[in-house]
Amino acid sequence: MDFSFADAPLDRAEHLRTDSDALARLWPDARVLVLDAKGDAGVDAQGMPPGLDGTAVGKRPASAVFLGLHDGQGWFAVPGVDAPGTLEMSATISLRDAAAQWPVREASAFAQARAVLHWRDRHRYCGACSAPLDYVRAGWLGRCTGCGIEHYPRTDPAVIVAVSDGRRLLLGRQAAWAPGRYSTLAGFVEPGETLEQTVVREVFEESAVRVTGCRYLASQPWPFPASLMLGFLADASPDTPRVNDELEDARWFEAGDIELALRDAHPHLSLSPRLSISRWLIAQWYAQQVGGPPPQQSLSPARAG
């Protein structure tokens, strides 16, 4: 996929999460990602993953999360507070920057690590009885020490939609974004709602445009902090967009504008960064319109809002 966090996944080897002996054998030679309190990862002098192994980190802390296997090697994530010295000796990098600089597998593992450690950091107590949670299954299950309820990592499903009236593409912008920055519309799935119903509701709520049909294309983990973006193409009526307090503006764009924006060559329109499924959806819509591949993008860094 031409967006981040979707390729080269680890074998999560779920069956090993309860095998303490196997995890102990994997630890000395394991790849270890160390994340600080902000969710940034330690890097070497070149800004790349430092190649820490379990031996360099020391004894495997109870907070270590088993991420999975690659070619028989274990991968773990550890909070920086439980790996003293590893972050102090190096700089750190955000997940957004790592997506553009790191190898695909390391960036995808970083996304996985950031999501589960964020969940752990913000779910320390039981929501039913307030007792502390005890984390088991190599970090993937929080068991209440009071009432025994089991808590699993939270993932929030959200739809993200390239909406077309058959000729134009609907894009919106938030007030906080850089001038000229537009993106596809998106929103969270509500309880008791299908994905298709979410597409119809969210597009209408944000733009007053009526969706008449949609089809699913692809998904992207989006750990900012814990979403799963479900990408759709949607057909809609050519309604005049009207925004509420969620968006500053929404408008239809012609294919010619989209072509220039995908090349980073439009004087007034910029799109989501290349790490996002949003830009990929826009490129898929454009390719469908012209009956060919998306235009080649420039090699300059994507503009970010």
mmCIF file of C-alpha atoms in Angstrom:
data_model
loop_
_atom_site.group_PDB
_atom_site.id
_atom_site.type_symbol
_atom_site.label_atom_id
_atom_site.label_comp_id
_atom_site.label_asym_id
_atom_site.label_seq_id
_atom_site.Cartn_x
_atom_site.Cartn_y
_atom_site.Cartn_z
ATOM 1 C CA MET A 1 0.000 0.000 0.000
ATOM 2 C CA ASP A 2 1.140 3.566 -0.683
ATOM 3 C CA PHE A 3 0.411 4.619 2.896
ATOM 4 C CA SER A 4 2.045 3.829 6.214
ATOM 5 C CA PHE A 5 1.627 1.084 8.839
ATOM 6 C CA ALA A 6 -0.152 -1.382 6.526
ATOM 7 C CA ASP A 7 2.733 -3.411 5.069
ATOM 8 C CA ALA A 8 5.400 -5.816 6.379
ATOM 9 C CA PRO A 9 3.582 -6.702 9.595
ATOM 10 C CA LEU A 10 5.133 -8.899 12.244
ATOM 11 C CA ASP A 11 3.791 -12.378 12.896
ATOM 12 C CA ARG A 12 2.008 -11.540 16.135
ATOM 13 C CA ALA A 13 2.458 -15.140 17.334
ATOM 14 C CA GLU A 14 -0.457 -14.829 19.731
ATOM 15 C CA HIS A 15 0.153 -18.346 21.042
ATOM 16 C CA LEU A 16 3.447 -17.179 22.604
ATOM 17 C CA ARG A 17 1.866 -14.488 24.753
ATOM 18 C CA THR A 18 1.163 -16.971 27.531
ATOM 19 C CA ASP A 19 4.405 -18.930 27.097
ATOM 20 C CA SER A 20 6.747 -17.291 29.586
ATOM 21 C CA ASP A 21 9.592 -19.721 28.848
ATOM 22 C CA ALA A 22 9.456 -18.988 25.117
ATOM 23 C CA LEU A 23 9.409 -15.232 25.741
ATOM 24 C CA ALA A 24 12.398 -15.567 28.060
ATOM 25 C CA ARG A 25 14.341 -17.405 25.341
ATOM 26 C CA LEU A 26 13.477 -14.749 22.774
ATOM 27 C CA TRP A 27 14.394 -11.769 24.932
ATOM 28 C CA PRO A 28 18.244 -11.691 24.797
ATOM 29 C CA ASP A 29 18.349 -11.464 20.980
ATOM 30 C CA ALA A 30 15.057 -9.618 20.488
ATOM 31 C CA ARG A 31 14.586 -6.295 18.696
ATOM 32 C CA VAL A 32 13.440 -3.798 21.314
ATOM 33 C CA LEU A 33 11.662 -0.523 20.616
ATOM 34 C CA VAL A 34 11.864 1.915 23.527
ATOM 35 C CA LEU A 35 9.181 4.623 23.655
ATOM 36 C CA ASP A 36 9.144 7.674 25.884
ATOM 37 C CA ALA A 37 6.135 9.124 27.689
ATOM 38 C CA LYS A 38 5.053 11.048 24.561
ATOM 39 C CA GLY A 39 5.061 7.902 22.438
ATOM 40 C CA ASP A 40 8.249 8.834 20.567
ATOM 41 C CA ALA A 41 10.899 6.179 19.919
ATOM 42 C CA GLY A 42 14.625 6.187 20.535
ATOM 43 C CA VAL A 43 16.868 6.508 17.469
ATOM 44 C CA ASP A 44 20.551 6.242 16.609
ATOM 45 C CA ALA A 45 22.718 9.086 15.294
ATOM 46 C CA GLN A 46 21.199 8.705 11.824
ATOM 47 C CA GLY A 47 17.636 8.918 13.112
ATOM 48 C CA MET A 48 17.054 5.210 12.529
ATOM 49 C CA PRO A 49 15.985 2.429 14.939
ATOM 50 C CA PRO A 50 19.029 1.839 17.165
ATOM 51 C CA GLY A 51 18.935 -1.956 16.913
ATOM 52 C CA LEU A 52 18.649 -2.481 20.662
ATOM 53 C CA ASP A 53 18.392 -6.093 21.772
ATOM 54 C CA GLY A 54 17.230 -7.521 25.056
ATOM 55 C CA THR A 55 20.777 -7.922 26.343
ATOM 56 C CA ALA A 56 21.469 -4.201 25.856
ATOM 57 C CA VAL A 57 18.275 -3.234 27.668
ATOM 58 C CA GLY A 58 18.869 -5.640 30.538
ATOM 59 C CA LYS A 59 16.410 -7.822 32.364
ATOM 60 C CA ARG A 60 13.056 -7.966 30.594
ATOM 61 C CA PRO A 61 10.758 -5.605 32.522
ATOM 62 C CA ALA A 62 7.242 -6.672 33.428
ATOM 63 C CA SER A 63 5.971 -3.798 31.271
ATOM 64 C CA ALA A 64 7.537 -5.190 28.074
ATOM 65 C CA VAL A 65 4.966 -5.880 25.355
ATOM 66 C CA PHE A 66 5.600 -8.770 22.985
ATOM 67 C CA LEU A 67 4.901 -7.436 19.480
ATOM 68 C CA GLY A 68 5.585 -10.592 17.500
ATOM 69 C CA LEU A 69 8.159 -12.411 15.391
ATOM 70 C CA HIS A 70 10.087 -11.797 12.203
ATOM 71 C CA ASP A 71 12.293 -14.600 10.868
ATOM 72 C CA GLY A 72 12.176 -16.200 14.306
ATOM 73 C CA GLN A 73 13.373 -13.079 16.117
ATOM 74 C CA GLY A 74 11.165 -11.637 18.836
ATOM 75 C CA TRP A 75 10.179 -7.978 18.813
ATOM 76 C CA PHE A 76 9.226 -6.149 22.014
ATOM 77 C CA ALA A 77 8.181 -2.638 23.049
ATOM 78 C CA VAL A 78 9.259 -1.169 26.379
ATOM 79 C CA PRO A 79 8.355 2.138 28.072
ATOM 80 C CA GLY A 80 11.434 4.317 28.485
ATOM 81 C CA VAL A 81 10.977 4.550 32.255
ATOM 82 C CA ASP A 82 11.584 0.796 32.451
ATOM 83 C CA ALA A 83 14.647 0.829 30.184
ATOM 84 C CA PRO A 84 16.921 3.275 32.043
ATOM 85 C CA GLY A 85 19.689 4.792 29.978
ATOM 86 C CA THR A 86 18.410 3.806 26.544
ATOM 87 C CA LEU A 87 16.600 7.053 25.755
ATOM 88 C CA GLU A 88 19.031 9.310 27.577
ATOM 89 C CA MET A 89 21.804 8.203 25.227
ATOM 90 C CA SER A 90 19.918 8.980 22.029
ATOM 91 C CA ALA A 91 17.477 11.313 20.340
ATOM 92 C CA THR A 92 13.859 10.364 19.719
ATOM 93 C CA ILE A 93 11.544 10.456 16.727
ATOM 94 C CA SER A 94 7.786 10.810 16.387
ATOM 95 C CA LEU A 95 5.748 8.134 14.656
ATOM 96 C CA ARG A 96 4.777 10.531 11.856
ATOM 97 C CA ASP A 97 8.437 11.275 11.105
ATOM 98 C CA ALA A 98 9.423 7.615 11.423
ATOM 99 C CA ALA A 99 6.778 6.702 8.843
ATOM 100 C CA ALA A 100 8.691 8.791 6.301
ATOM 101 C CA GLN A 101 12.221 7.741 7.312
ATOM 102 C CA TRP A 102 12.245 4.235 8.739
ATOM 103 C CA PRO A 103 12.031 0.910 6.902
ATOM 104 C CA VAL A 104 8.445 -0.227 6.483
ATOM 105 C CA ARG A 105 8.585 -3.101 9.000
ATOM 106 C CA GLU A 106 10.114 -0.967 11.743
ATOM 107 C CA ALA A 107 7.592 1.827 11.160
ATOM 108 C CA SER A 108 4.677 -0.619 11.299
ATOM 109 C CA ALA A 109 6.041 -2.163 14.497
ATOM 110 C CA PHE A 110 6.434 1.342 15.968
ATOM 111 C CA ALA A 111 2.767 2.036 15.219
ATOM 112 C CA GLN A 112 1.769 -1.195 16.941
ATOM 113 C CA ALA A 113 3.969 -0.414 19.939
ATOM 114 C CA ARG A 114 2.703 3.142 20.287
ATOM 115 C CA ALA A 115 -0.933 2.054 20.221
ATOM 116 C CA VAL A 116 -0.671 -0.662 22.864
ATOM 117 C CA LEU A 117 1.598 1.334 25.197
ATOM 118 C CA HIS A 118 -0.740 4.324 24.941
ATOM 119 C CA TRP A 119 -3.646 2.073 25.912
ATOM 120 C CA ARG A 120 -1.683 0.634 28.820
ATOM 121 C CA ASP A 121 -0.661 4.078 30.065
ATOM 122 C CA ARG A 122 -4.251 5.335 30.076
ATOM 123 C CA HIS A 123 -5.993 2.216 31.323
ATOM 124 C CA ARG A 124 -4.352 1.458 34.641
ATOM 125 C CA TYR A 125 -7.550 0.988 36.639
ATOM 126 C CA CYS A 126 -10.734 -0.978 36.156
ATOM 127 C CA GLY A 127 -13.636 1.032 34.789
ATOM 128 C CA ALA A 128 -16.098 -1.103 36.778
ATOM 129 C CA CYS A 129 -14.594 -1.121 40.293
ATOM 130 C CA SER A 130 -11.548 1.212 40.087
ATOM 131 C CA ALA A 131 -9.070 -1.437 41.252
ATOM 132 C CA PRO A 132 -5.611 -1.521 39.576
ATOM 133 C CA LEU A 133 -5.124 -3.672 36.495
ATOM 134 C CA ASP A 134 -2.551 -6.446 36.313
ATOM 135 C CA TYR A 135 -1.189 -6.838 32.775
ATOM 136 C CA VAL A 136 -0.743 -10.379 31.503
ATOM 137 C CA ARG A 137 -0.499 -12.158 28.133
ATOM 138 C CA ALA A 138 2.764 -10.307 27.373
ATOM 139 C CA GLY A 139 1.060 -6.938 27.779
ATOM 140 C CA TRP A 140 -2.110 -7.559 25.774
ATOM 141 C CA LEU A 141 -4.615 -8.121 28.602
ATOM 142 C CA GLY A 142 -5.350 -6.077 31.707
ATOM 143 C CA ARG A 143 -6.989 -8.163 34.423
ATOM 144 C CA CYS A 144 -8.684 -6.318 37.269
ATOM 145 C CA THR A 145 -7.158 -7.163 40.642
ATOM 146 C CA GLY A 146 -10.502 -6.425 42.282
ATOM 147 C CA CYS A 147 -13.444 -7.811 40.326
ATOM 148 C CA GLY A 148 -11.501 -9.874 37.786
ATOM 149 C CA ILE A 149 -12.894 -8.181 34.659
ATOM 150 C CA GLU A 150 -10.603 -8.490 31.651
ATOM 151 C CA HIS A 151 -9.686 -5.384 29.649
ATOM 152 C CA TYR A 152 -8.277 -5.549 26.120
ATOM 153 C CA PRO A 153 -6.560 -2.854 24.028
ATOM 154 C CA ARG A 154 -9.017 -0.389 22.590
ATOM 155 C CA THR A 155 -9.251 0.327 18.878
ATOM 156 C CA ASP A 156 -11.708 2.949 17.629
ATOM 157 C CA PRO A 157 -13.081 2.237 14.119
ATOM 158 C CA ALA A 158 -13.526 5.260 11.874
ATOM 159 C CA VAL A 159 -14.531 5.642 8.241
ATOM 160 C CA ILE A 160 -12.599 7.875 5.857
ATOM 161 C CA VAL A 161 -14.310 8.605 2.571
ATOM 162 C CA ALA A 162 -13.479 9.889 -0.901
ATOM 163 C CA VAL A 163 -16.891 11.247 -1.977
ATOM 164 C CA SER A 164 -17.668 11.914 -5.645
ATOM 165 C CA ASP A 165 -20.670 13.203 -7.559
ATOM 166 C CA GLY A 166 -19.406 11.348 -10.624
ATOM 167 C CA ARG A 167 -17.272 14.224 -11.853
ATOM 168 C CA ARG A 168 -15.891 16.031 -8.815
ATOM 169 C CA LEU A 169 -14.319 15.069 -5.471
ATOM 170 C CA LEU A 170 -15.604 16.394 -2.139
ATOM 171 C CA LEU A 171 -12.909 17.511 0.309
ATOM 172 C CA GLY A 172 -13.061 19.405 3.594
ATOM 173 C CA ARG A 173 -10.698 21.304 5.831
ATOM 174 C CA GLN A 174 -10.365 22.013 9.528
ATOM 175 C CA ALA A 175 -9.637 25.524 10.758
ATOM 176 C CA ALA A 176 -6.388 24.453 12.457
ATOM 177 C CA TRP A 177 -4.813 23.179 9.222
ATOM 178 C CA ALA A 178 -2.339 25.092 7.086
ATOM 179 C CA PRO A 179 -3.919 27.374 4.461
ATOM 180 C CA GLY A 180 -5.056 25.445 1.414
ATOM 181 C CA ARG A 181 -4.939 22.039 3.075
ATOM 182 C CA TYR A 182 -7.957 19.796 2.324
ATOM 183 C CA SER A 183 -8.651 16.147 3.039
ATOM 184 C CA THR A 184 -11.257 13.431 2.678
ATOM 185 C CA LEU A 185 -14.091 13.385 5.195
ATOM 186 C CA ALA A 186 -13.884 11.032 8.181
ATOM 187 C CA GLY A 187 -15.676 10.130 11.384
ATOM 188 C CA PHE A 188 -16.017 7.503 14.083
ATOM 189 C CA VAL A 189 -18.407 4.574 13.962
ATOM 190 C CA GLU A 190 -21.150 4.825 16.587
ATOM 191 C CA PRO A 191 -22.535 1.879 18.607
ATOM 192 C CA GLY A 192 -25.097 -0.161 16.695
ATOM 193 C CA GLU A 193 -24.093 1.326 13.345
ATOM 194 C CA THR A 194 -22.812 -0.385 10.197
ATOM 195 C CA LEU A 195 -19.841 1.052 8.334
ATOM 196 C CA GLU A 196 -22.080 1.998 5.413
ATOM 197 C CA GLN A 197 -24.463 3.818 7.738
ATOM 198 C CA THR A 198 -21.500 5.685 9.228
ATOM 199 C CA VAL A 199 -20.391 6.809 5.772
ATOM 200 C CA VAL A 200 -23.846 8.216 5.000
ATOM 201 C CA ARG A 201 -24.238 9.887 8.405
ATOM 202 C CA GLU A 202 -20.762 11.398 8.709
ATOM 203 C CA VAL A 203 -20.667 12.827 5.196
ATOM 204 C CA PHE A 204 -24.089 14.421 5.650
ATOM 205 C CA GLU A 205 -23.275 15.744 9.135
ATOM 206 C CA GLU A 206 -20.051 17.366 7.981
ATOM 207 C CA SER A 207 -21.078 18.623 4.531
ATOM 208 C CA ALA A 208 -24.871 18.202 3.987
ATOM 209 C CA VAL A 209 -24.011 16.080 0.932
ATOM 210 C CA ARG A 210 -26.162 12.963 0.468
ATOM 211 C CA VAL A 211 -24.324 9.695 -0.171
ATOM 212 C CA THR A 212 -26.132 7.269 -2.494
ATOM 213 C CA GLY A 213 -23.726 4.328 -2.343
ATOM 214 C CA CYS A 214 -20.257 3.333 -1.177
ATOM 215 C CA ARG A 215 -17.681 0.566 -1.365
ATOM 216 C CA TYR A 216 -14.835 -0.393 0.934
ATOM 217 C CA LEU A 217 -11.257 -0.245 -0.402
ATOM 218 C CA ALA A 218 -8.664 -0.623 2.382
ATOM 219 C CA SER A 219 -7.842 0.101 6.015
ATOM 220 C CA GLN A 220 -5.006 1.718 7.933
ATOM 221 C CA PRO A 221 -4.014 1.493 11.608
ATOM 222 C CA TRP A 222 -3.893 5.071 12.857
ATOM 223 C CA PRO A 223 -2.451 5.132 16.387
ATOM 224 C CA PHE A 224 -3.087 8.826 17.077
ATOM 225 C CA PRO A 225 -3.959 7.540 19.523
ATOM 226 C CA ALA A 226 -5.956 4.362 18.757
ATOM 227 C CA SER A 227 -7.982 4.419 15.550
ATOM 228 C CA LEU A 228 -8.472 2.063 12.624
ATOM 229 C CA MET A 229 -9.281 4.038 9.471
ATOM 230 C CA LEU A 230 -11.631 2.186 7.103
ATOM 231 C CA GLY A 231 -11.317 3.649 3.619
ATOM 232 C CA PHE A 232 -14.298 4.001 1.260
ATOM 233 C CA LEU A 233 -15.152 5.452 -2.122
ATOM 234 C CA ALA A 234 -18.673 6.896 -2.102
ATOM 235 C CA ASP A 235 -21.116 8.142 -4.713
ATOM 236 C CA ALA A 236 -23.177 11.186 -3.823
ATOM 237 C CA SER A 237 -25.662 13.693 -5.102
ATOM 238 C CA PRO A 238 -24.180 16.956 -6.434
ATOM 239 C CA ASP A 239 -25.418 18.885 -3.403
ATOM 240 C CA THR A 240 -23.957 22.242 -2.433
ATOM 241 C CA PRO A 241 -21.746 21.578 0.627
ATOM 242 C CA ARG A 242 -22.721 23.260 3.896
ATOM 243 C CA VAL A 243 -20.481 22.856 6.941
ATOM 244 C CA ASN A 244 -21.159 22.873 10.659
ATOM 245 C CA ASP A 245 -18.718 23.427 13.518
ATOM 246 C CA GLU A 246 -16.658 20.310 12.630
ATOM 247 C CA LEU A 247 -15.215 21.770 9.415
ATOM 248 C CA GLU A 248 -14.228 25.252 8.335
ATOM 249 C CA ASP A 249 -14.983 24.524 4.688
ATOM 250 C CA ALA A 250 -16.020 21.741 2.312
ATOM 251 C CA ARG A 251 -16.085 21.983 -1.461
ATOM 252 C CA TRP A 252 -16.068 20.038 -4.717
ATOM 253 C CA PHE A 253 -12.809 19.822 -6.674
ATOM 254 C CA GLU A 254 -12.353 19.028 -10.354
ATOM 255 C CA ALA A 255 -10.028 16.237 -11.499
ATOM 256 C CA GLY A 256 -7.553 18.784 -12.862
ATOM 257 C CA ASP A 257 -7.142 20.351 -9.428
ATOM 258 C CA ILE A 258 -6.664 16.926 -7.856
ATOM 259 C CA GLU A 259 -4.001 15.989 -10.415
ATOM 260 C CA LEU A 260 -1.967 19.091 -9.608
ATOM 261 C CA ALA A 261 -2.415 18.599 -5.863
ATOM 262 C CA LEU A 262 -1.233 14.982 -6.073
ATOM 263 C CA ARG A 263 1.905 16.308 -7.771
ATOM 264 C CA ASP A 264 2.293 18.911 -5.007
ATOM 265 C CA ALA A 265 2.048 21.468 -7.801
ATOM 266 C CA HIS A 266 -1.270 23.193 -7.096
ATOM 267 C CA PRO A 267 -0.840 26.841 -6.039
ATOM 268 C CA HIS A 268 -3.769 26.830 -3.617
ATOM 269 C CA LEU A 269 -4.598 23.204 -2.759
ATOM 270 C CA SER A 270 -2.533 20.770 -0.689
ATOM 271 C CA LEU A 271 -3.568 17.271 0.367
ATOM 272 C CA SER A 272 -3.002 14.991 3.349
ATOM 273 C CA PRO A 273 0.592 13.751 3.803
ATOM 274 C CA ARG A 274 1.653 10.579 2.040
ATOM 275 C CA LEU A 275 1.629 8.513 5.221
ATOM 276 C CA SER A 276 -2.174 8.798 5.355
ATOM 277 C CA ILE A 277 -4.746 6.598 3.650
ATOM 278 C CA SER A 278 -6.575 9.835 2.829
ATOM 279 C CA ARG A 279 -4.117 10.768 0.095
ATOM 280 C CA TRP A 280 -4.219 7.199 -1.245
ATOM 281 C CA LEU A 281 -8.014 7.331 -1.487
ATOM 282 C CA ILE A 282 -7.791 10.608 -3.388
ATOM 283 C CA ALA A 283 -5.286 9.014 -5.769
ATOM 284 C CA GLN A 284 -7.603 6.022 -6.270
ATOM 285 C CA TRP A 285 -10.494 8.314 -7.141
ATOM 286 C CA TYR A 286 -8.346 10.250 -9.616
ATOM 287 C CA ALA A 287 -7.113 7.049 -11.276
ATOM 288 C CA GLN A 288 -10.713 5.900 -11.639
ATOM 289 C CA GLN A 289 -11.669 9.203 -13.236
ATOM 290 C CA VAL A 290 -8.918 9.192 -15.864
ATOM 291 C CA GLY A 291 -8.751 5.433 -16.403
ATOM 292 C CA GLY A 292 -5.066 5.186 -15.565
ATOM 293 C CA PRO A 293 -2.571 5.284 -12.698
ATOM 294 C CA PRO A 294 -2.329 8.257 -10.325
ATOM 295 C CA PRO A 295 0.144 10.951 -11.392
ATOM 296 C CA GLN A 296 3.723 10.709 -10.185
ATOM 297 C CA GLN A 297 4.221 12.713 -7.021
ATOM 298 C CA SER A 298 7.115 15.066 -6.583
ATOM 299 C CA LEU A 299 10.065 14.000 -4.482
ATOM 300 C CA SER A 300 9.770 17.034 -2.228
ATOM 301 C CA PRO A 301 8.440 16.415 1.291
ATOM 302 C CA ALA A 302 4.674 16.444 1.562
ATOM 303 C CA ARG A 303 3.233 19.599 3.004
ATOM 304 C CA ALA A 304 1.691 19.024 6.393
ATOM 305 C CA GLY A 305 -0.994 20.973 8.154
#
